[in-house]
Amino acid sequence: MSKPILEVQELCTSFFTDEGVVHAIDKVSFSLEKGETLGIVGESGSGKTVTSKTLMRIIPSPPGKITGGKVLFHGKDLAAATDKEMQKIRGNKIAMIFQEPMSALNPVFTVGWQIDESLRLHQKNLTKAQRAKRVLEMLHKVKIPSPEQRVREYPHQLSGGMRQRVMIAIALACNPEILIADEPTTALDVTIQAQVLRLIGDLKTELGTAVILITHDLGVVAEVCDRVIVMYAGQVVEEASIDDIFHSPSHPYTRALLRSIPKRGKRVAGAKFETIEGMVPDLKNLPKGCRFQGRCDIEKERCRQEEPPLVQVGERQMSRCFFSNEVIASSKDES
C-alpha cells in the first residue's frame, strides 16, 4: 500500500474565550490515500468543520489555536508551517469548498474573476490568455451552461446549484491533490444535490484528487465515500469502511445515527421516528468518562468513570467504546 498523502496525528484545536476554553477537536487522527474519498460525519457541534478549517489553517486566531498534534502533507507538518508556506499550499495543493457559496463568493466580482484569482496566485507561468482559457475550461468541467456568458456574471445572477459549481471550479482550478468539501449540498434540493455529488465524483476520477467530504447526511456518505470517520464532541468515535459502518457499526453513537434514518417500507402507522435524545455536551465543561454518556442505550458505570480509548475492533475498524463487540453483535442482529 502506498504511503498516505495526508496523515493527521493527535490533532487538537481549542478556542480561548472569555467564558472558558472550548476544546473543539481533541486528539483527532486519520489518514487519506491518493484518490480516496473520506467521509467525516456527526451532528452539528461535533467538530467536523473545525477539523477541516484546522487542516487548511484558516481557524480565526485569536481565539482559535492548534494546541497539539501534526498535519503531515507528504511528510511536511502543516500545523507548524509558516503563513507564507501555507499560502503556497492553500488553494493550490489543498483546496476547499465551503458550506454556503453565496457567503463564500465575493458579490462584487464576476465568477470568472474569482476563478482566475487562484490561477493568478498559484500559476504565475500562465499568460492572461491562458488563464482565461483555463477559466472557461473549468466552467465547462463543472457543467455550467453557456460558460462564455456566465464567466462575466456575478454570484447573485446564478442559481444556488450554479454557485456551488462555481465554488467547485475555483477549488479545482489548480488541480489540487486534496479537495475538502464542507457540506457541499447544504440548502440545495435533492436533484441538484445528486448532480453536485456526481460532479465531484467524476472530477475526482478524472483528476485523481483525494476528497474529504464533511456532512451530516449518511445517505450522501453511502453514495460517494470509501471510508468514514464518525465524530462526536470533538473526538473520533469510530472509523471504518462503508460496509462496516452500515452493516456492523461498533459505537453506540454510530448505531443511533443509523437508526434515526427513516427507512422506506418499515414505518408503522402512528410510530415515531427514532431520535437521539439529549444534546452534545458543552465543550467547555466536558463530563468525566465517555462523552456520549447520558445519550447511550448501553451505558454502564464504567462509562461514567473512565474515558474510552480509540482501539482497533476489526481489520480496518476503530471504535471508542468499551463495549464495541456488544454493539457490533447487536447491529448485525438488527440488520
PDB file of C-alpha atoms in Angstrom, residues 97 138 142 163-173 179 184 196-197 199-200 203:
ATOM      1  CA  ILE A  97     -15.474  24.024  -0.993  1.00  0.00           C
ATOM      2  CA  MET A 138     -13.260  24.855 -15.564  1.00  0.00           C
ATOM      3  CA  VAL A 142     -18.392  21.713 -13.807  1.00  0.00           C
ATOM      4  CA  ARG A 163     -22.971  28.990  -7.433  1.00  0.00           C
ATOM      5  CA  GLN A 164     -21.935  25.682  -5.876  1.00  0.00           C
ATOM      6  CA  ARG A 165     -20.497  24.600  -9.239  1.00  0.00           C
ATOM      7  CA  VAL A 166     -18.522  27.845  -9.381  1.00  0.00           C
ATOM      8  CA  MET A 167     -17.122  27.047  -5.915  1.00  0.00           C
ATOM      9  CA  ILE A 168     -16.041  23.634  -7.205  1.00  0.00           C
ATOM     10  CA  ALA A 169     -14.439  25.262 -10.261  1.00  0.00           C
ATOM     11  CA  ILE A 170     -12.480  27.657  -8.019  1.00  0.00           C
ATOM     12  CA  ALA A 171     -11.357  24.802  -5.771  1.00  0.00           C
ATOM     13  CA  LEU A 172     -10.208  22.600  -8.669  1.00  0.00           C
ATOM     14  CA  ALA A 173      -8.696  25.296 -10.905  1.00  0.00           C
ATOM     15  CA  LEU A 179     -10.288  18.638  -2.035  1.00  0.00           C
ATOM     16  CA  PRO A 184     -21.313  20.870  -0.364  1.00  0.00           C
ATOM     17  CA  VAL A 196     -23.188  18.128  -7.410  1.00  0.00           C
ATOM     18  CA  LEU A 197     -22.146  14.820  -5.815  1.00  0.00           C
ATOM     19  CA  LEU A 199     -19.844  16.056 -10.457  1.00  0.00           C
ATOM     20  CA  ILE A 200     -17.388  15.799  -7.550  1.00  0.00           C
ATOM     21  CA  LEU A 203     -13.864  15.186 -11.351  1.00  0.00           C
TER      22      LEU A 203
END
